[in-house]
Structure formats: structure tokens, C-alpha cells
Coordinates of C-alpha atoms in Angstrom, one line a residue:
M214 CA -66.1 42.3 -12.1
N215 CA -63.8 45.3 -11.6
E216 CA -62.0 43.4 -8.8
R217 CA -61.5 40.4 -11.0
N218 CA -60.2 42.6 -13.8
T219 CA -57.8 44.3 -11.4
R220 CA -56.4 40.9 -10.2
A221 CA -56.0 39.8 -13.8
E222 CA -54.2 43.0 -14.7
R223 CA -51.9 42.5 -11.8
A224 CA -51.1 38.9 -12.7
A225 CA -50.4 40.0 -16.3
H226 CA -48.1 42.7 -15.0
V227 CA -46.2 40.3 -12.8
G228 CA -45.9 37.9 -15.7
R229 CA -44.5 40.7 -17.9
V230 CA -42.0 41.8 -15.2
A231 CA -40.9 38.2 -14.7
A232 CA -40.4 37.6 -18.4
L233 CA -38.4 40.9 -18.8
S234 CA -36.3 40.0 -15.8
L235 CA -35.6 36.5 -17.3
L236 CA -34.7 38.1 -20.6
A237 CA -32.5 40.7 -19.0
G238 CA -30.7 38.0 -17.0
T239 CA -30.2 35.8 -20.0
V240 CA -28.8 38.7 -22.1
G241 CA -26.7 39.9 -19.2
G242 CA -25.4 36.4 -18.6
A243 CA -24.6 36.0 -22.2
A244 CA -22.7 39.3 -22.2
V245 CA -20.7 38.2 -19.1
L246 CA -19.8 34.8 -20.8
A247 CA -18.8 36.6 -24.0
G248 CA -16.6 39.0 -22.1
E249 CA -14.9 36.2 -20.2
A250 CA -14.4 34.2 -23.3
F251 CA -12.7 37.2 -24.9
V252 CA -10.4 37.6 -21.9
A253 CA -9.6 33.9 -21.9
R254 CA -8.7 33.9 -25.6
T255 CA -6.4 36.9 -25.3
R256 CA -4.5 35.7 -22.2
R257 CA -0.9 34.8 -22.5
Y258 CA -0.5 31.1 -22.1
A259 CA 2.5 28.9 -21.6
E260 CA 4.2 27.9 -24.9
P261 CA 6.0 24.6 -25.7
E262 CA 9.6 24.6 -24.5
L263 CA 11.8 24.1 -27.6
G264 CA 14.5 22.6 -25.4
L265 CA 12.4 19.8 -24.1
A266 CA 13.4 16.4 -25.5
L267 CA 10.6 14.6 -27.3
R268 CA 12.7 11.4 -27.4
A269 CA 14.5 10.1 -24.3
T270 CA 15.6 6.8 -22.8
V271 CA 15.1 6.2 -19.0
G272 CA 16.2 3.2 -17.0
S273 CA 18.9 0.6 -16.6
A274 CA 20.5 -0.6 -19.8
D275 CA 19.9 -4.3 -18.8
A276 CA 16.2 -3.8 -18.0
P277 CA 13.5 -5.1 -20.3
P278 CA 12.7 -2.4 -22.9
L279 CA 9.5 -0.6 -23.3
R280 CA 8.6 1.7 -26.2
L281 CA 6.2 4.3 -24.9
V282 CA 4.7 7.0 -27.1
L283 CA 2.5 10.0 -26.1
L284 CA -0.1 11.4 -28.4
G285 CA -2.5 14.4 -27.9
D286 CA -2.4 18.0 -27.1
S287 CA -0.1 20.3 -25.0
A288 CA -0.2 17.7 -22.1
A289 CA 1.7 15.2 -24.3
L290 CA 4.4 17.8 -24.7
G291 CA 4.6 19.0 -21.2
V292 CA 3.6 22.6 -21.9
G293 CA 3.9 24.5 -18.6
V294 CA 7.2 23.1 -17.5
Q295 CA 10.8 23.5 -18.5
E296 CA 12.5 20.2 -17.8
F297 CA 12.0 16.8 -19.3
D298 CA 11.7 15.2 -15.9
E299 CA 8.8 17.5 -15.0
T300 CA 6.6 16.5 -18.0
V301 CA 4.0 13.8 -17.6
G302 CA 5.9 11.6 -20.0
G303 CA 9.2 12.1 -18.2
Q304 CA 7.6 11.3 -14.9
L305 CA 5.8 8.3 -16.2
A306 CA 9.1 7.0 -17.7
H307 CA 10.9 7.4 -14.4
L308 CA 8.0 5.7 -12.5
L309 CA 8.1 2.7 -14.9
A310 CA 11.9 2.5 -14.8
E311 CA 12.0 2.6 -11.0
G312 CA 8.9 0.4 -10.4
P313 CA 8.8 -3.3 -9.6
A314 CA 9.1 -4.3 -13.3
G315 CA 12.2 -2.1 -13.7
R316 CA 11.7 -1.2 -17.4
R317 CA 14.1 0.6 -19.7
V318 CA 11.7 3.1 -21.2
H319 CA 12.2 4.5 -24.7
L320 CA 9.9 7.5 -24.7
S321 CA 8.7 9.6 -27.6
S322 CA 5.9 12.1 -28.1
V323 CA 4.1 13.0 -31.3
G324 CA 1.7 15.4 -29.6
V325 CA 1.0 18.9 -30.8
S326 CA 0.0 21.8 -28.6
G327 CA -3.6 22.9 -29.4
S328 CA -4.6 19.6 -30.9
R329 CA -8.2 18.4 -30.9
S330 CA -9.4 14.9 -31.5
T331 CA -9.6 15.5 -35.3
D332 CA -5.8 15.8 -35.3
L333 CA -5.1 12.4 -33.9
A334 CA -5.1 10.6 -37.3
T335 CA -1.9 12.4 -38.3
Q336 CA -0.4 11.7 -34.9
V337 CA -1.2 8.0 -35.1
A338 CA 0.5 7.8 -38.5
R339 CA 3.6 9.4 -37.0
A340 CA 3.5 7.1 -34.0
L341 CA 3.5 4.0 -36.2
L342 CA 6.5 5.1 -38.2
G343 CA 9.6 2.9 -37.6
A344 CA 9.6 0.6 -34.6
R345 CA 6.1 -0.1 -33.3
P346 CA 5.4 1.3 -29.8
D347 CA 4.5 -1.2 -27.1
V348 CA 2.2 1.3 -25.3
A349 CA 0.5 4.5 -26.4
V350 CA -0.8 7.1 -24.0
I351 CA -3.3 9.6 -25.4
L352 CA -4.1 12.9 -23.6
I353 CA -6.8 14.8 -25.5
G354 CA -10.1 16.5 -25.0
A355 CA -9.5 19.8 -23.4
N356 CA -9.4 21.7 -26.7
D357 CA -12.5 19.9 -27.9
A358 CA -14.3 20.9 -24.7
T359 CA -13.2 24.5 -24.5
T360 CA -14.3 25.1 -28.1
L361 CA -17.7 23.4 -27.3
R362 CA -17.3 20.7 -30.0
R363 CA -20.0 18.0 -30.0
P364 CA -18.7 15.3 -27.6
S365 CA -19.9 12.5 -29.8
D366 CA -18.0 13.9 -32.8
A367 CA -14.7 14.3 -30.8
A368 CA -15.1 10.9 -29.3
A369 CA -15.6 9.3 -32.7
Y370 CA -12.2 10.6 -33.9
L371 CA -10.6 9.5 -30.7
G372 CA -12.2 6.0 -31.0
G373 CA -10.9 5.8 -34.6
A374 CA -7.3 6.6 -33.4
V375 CA -7.5 4.0 -30.6
R376 CA -8.8 1.4 -33.0
R377 CA -5.9 2.0 -35.5
L378 CA -3.3 1.7 -32.7
C379 CA -4.9 -1.5 -31.3
D380 CA -5.1 -3.0 -34.7
A381 CA -1.4 -2.4 -35.1
G382 CA -0.7 -4.3 -31.9
V383 CA -0.2 -1.3 -29.6
E384 CA -1.7 -1.2 -26.1
V385 CA -3.6 2.1 -25.7
V386 CA -4.3 4.1 -22.5
V387 CA -6.3 7.2 -22.8
G388 CA -6.4 10.0 -20.2
T389 CA -9.8 11.6 -20.7
C390 CA -10.5 15.3 -20.6
P391 CA -9.3 16.7 -17.3
D392 CA -11.3 18.7 -14.8
L393 CA -11.6 22.1 -16.6
G394 CA -13.6 23.4 -13.7
A395 CA -10.3 23.5 -11.8
V396 CA -8.5 26.0 -14.1
R397 CA -7.8 29.5 -12.7
A398 CA -7.2 31.2 -16.1
V399 CA -11.0 31.3 -16.7
A400 CA -13.3 33.1 -14.4
P401 CA -16.8 32.0 -13.3
P402 CA -19.4 31.5 -14.7
L403 CA -17.4 30.5 -17.9
R404 CA -15.3 28.2 -15.8
Q405 CA -18.4 26.3 -14.9
V406 CA -19.5 26.1 -18.5
I407 CA -16.2 24.6 -19.7
G408 CA -16.2 22.3 -16.7
W409 CA -19.6 21.0 -17.8
S410 CA -18.4 20.7 -21.4
G411 CA -15.3 18.8 -20.2
R412 CA -17.4 16.3 -18.2
R413 CA -19.6 15.6 -21.3
T414 CA -16.5 15.2 -23.4
A415 CA -15.0 12.7 -20.9
R416 CA -18.1 10.6 -20.8
A417 CA -18.3 10.3 -24.6
Q418 CA -14.5 9.5 -24.7
T419 CA -14.9 6.7 -22.2
V420 CA -17.5 4.9 -24.3
A421 CA -15.6 5.4 -27.5
V422 CA -12.3 4.2 -26.1
L423 CA -13.7 1.1 -24.5
E424 CA -15.5 0.1 -27.6
A425 CA -12.3 0.5 -29.6
G426 CA -10.3 -1.7 -27.3
G427 CA -8.4 0.8 -25.2
T428 CA -8.1 1.5 -21.5
V429 CA -9.5 4.6 -19.9
V430 CA -8.2 6.7 -17.0
D431 CA -10.7 9.3 -15.9
L432 CA -8.4 12.2 -15.1
A433 CA -11.2 14.4 -13.9
A434 CA -12.4 11.8 -11.4
E435 CA -9.0 10.7 -10.4
T436 CA -7.2 14.1 -10.0
G437 CA -9.8 16.9 -10.3
A438 CA -10.2 17.3 -6.5
V439 CA -6.4 17.8 -6.1
F440 CA -6.3 20.4 -8.9
R441 CA -9.3 22.3 -7.4
A442 CA -7.7 22.3 -3.9
D443 CA -4.1 23.2 -4.8
A444 CA -3.4 26.1 -7.2
G445 CA 0.2 24.9 -7.3
T446 CA -0.9 22.0 -9.6
L447 CA -1.2 24.6 -12.4
C448 CA 1.7 26.6 -13.9
H449 CA 2.0 30.4 -14.1
D450 CA -0.8 30.7 -16.7
G451 CA -3.4 29.1 -14.5
Y452 CA -4.4 26.7 -17.2
H453 CA -1.6 24.1 -18.0
P454 CA -0.3 21.8 -15.3
S455 CA 2.8 22.5 -13.4
A456 CA 5.4 19.9 -12.5
D457 CA 3.3 19.0 -9.5
G458 CA 0.2 18.8 -11.7
Y459 CA 1.9 16.5 -14.2
R460 CA 3.2 14.4 -11.3
V461 CA -0.5 13.9 -10.1
W462 CA -1.5 12.9 -13.6
A463 CA 1.5 10.5 -14.0
H464 CA 0.6 8.7 -10.8
A465 CA -3.0 8.4 -11.9
L466 CA -2.0 7.0 -15.3
L467 CA 0.7 4.7 -13.9
P468 CA -1.4 1.6 -12.9
A469 CA -3.1 1.4 -16.3
V470 CA 0.2 2.1 -18.2
A471 CA 2.1 -0.5 -16.2
A472 CA -0.7 -3.1 -16.8
A473 CA -0.6 -2.3 -20.5
A474 CA 3.2 -2.7 -20.5
A475 CA 2.8 -6.1 -18.9
V476 CA 0.3 -7.2 -21.6
A477 CA 2.6 -6.0 -24.3
S478 CA 5.5 -7.9 -22.8
S479 CA 3.6 -11.1 -22.7
R480 CA 3.0 -11.2 -26.4

């Protein structure tokens, strides 16, 4: 009987030690994440360049015109670079102008740095002022993911924006949340957490965009490996893309945008 009691006591002791170790690990992990989140929030990040043109025309004067508008967050403005030709919009415009179709691209952006999907309604209203765009490119999701918003909620707002644009006769291409696990501004394990959040956001975005009639480009799947392998795809803050990073995104978006432009021209 005593031997059985001793074994039971030892088992209970091991269980208590395991439970305490798990609790300590959980508390310690939470403290690490909280500390890293504070550091990430207080870092100095790149700001929008006031000199960047939000409206520009690229291409031959006698080429077929294409009105292209960008909506979304800092990516739609080119935060992280200093020249128009380095932004994702500028690089897309040049690729479309120099491509087989040889378009004269009238580019504009209504994106706002720091935007989340809830901000798209205002941007859509601005995009539809005046001459109707032929193609809209939406780059959104990173700020939804880093603030751990519910993916379904963020995706619903995005789907609503896509539907409004499609109903207005605009072809829509959405670049889903990029691979946040590739950023250098955030240390592990928080980097893994926001990477996971970004993947969930991108999956929800894909469903919502397709249901609303838009086209999806999975930026994480298409370009994430490049960003993880090459730190030069990020600008000095380790978070926003550099000119090389925006070039990678532009080439990933190009096939879908060119196809959307062809559809718009056939109407």
C-alpha cells in the first residue's frame, strides 16, 4: 500500500511540475510577445514621400488609353521608396506601357497609409469620382493582420469594396495580404504570429474577392519566398518594400492586371 501511495504521490508531483512549467512557459511567452509588440509599435517606419506623384501618365501618346487606379494601404502609395518609377504603381504602369499591348496608362492612387479594409469604402467613392477607371488594383490586408482583426470581418469589407467597383463597370484585381513572416522589423516569435495572421487574412480575402467578382493575386504565395530570401526586397525600416520589392510585386500582379485591361478594352 505504501509503495502504491508513493508512486501516486510521485505522479501527482510530476503533474504539478508539468503544469507549472506549462504555465510559466505560457506567461513567459506572452511577456516576450508583449515586449516585441511594444518594440514593433515604437519603431520608426518609412513615411509617405510627399513628392511622389499620385497621378501620372506613362506610355506613348498614340497608344490605347488605360485608366488604372490603386486603392489600399501604404503599398498603394509606394511607402518605402522615393521615386515614382520605384512604386508598385509606377512599375506596373511602365510594364503595361512597354508590354505587347502598348497601353498609355493614366495612373492614380487613392490609397492611404495605415488603411485597413474598413477604410476602403471611402477610397472606392474617391476612385469613382470623375472618369471611371478601367482597372482597379487593391493592396490591403497587412494592417488588418498585424492588428489581429478577424479575417472574416476584414474580408467582408474588402468584398463590399470589390462589389461596388465591379457594379460600376471596373475590373478589379486584389493583391492579398503579403507574407508578413518575411518582415525583418518584427522579431520572432511575434514575426511567426503575424505571419500566421496574414495567411488567415489572405485566405478569407480570396474567398470574398472571388465571390464579389474580382480577381485575386496571392502575393504571399507568389512572392513570399523572394522576400524571405532577400532582405533587399525591404526598405530601410525592414517592413515596407524597397524598389526591388515593389518590382517583385508588380511582376506578380502584371498578368492579372493585363488580363483585366484586355477585358475592359473589349467592352
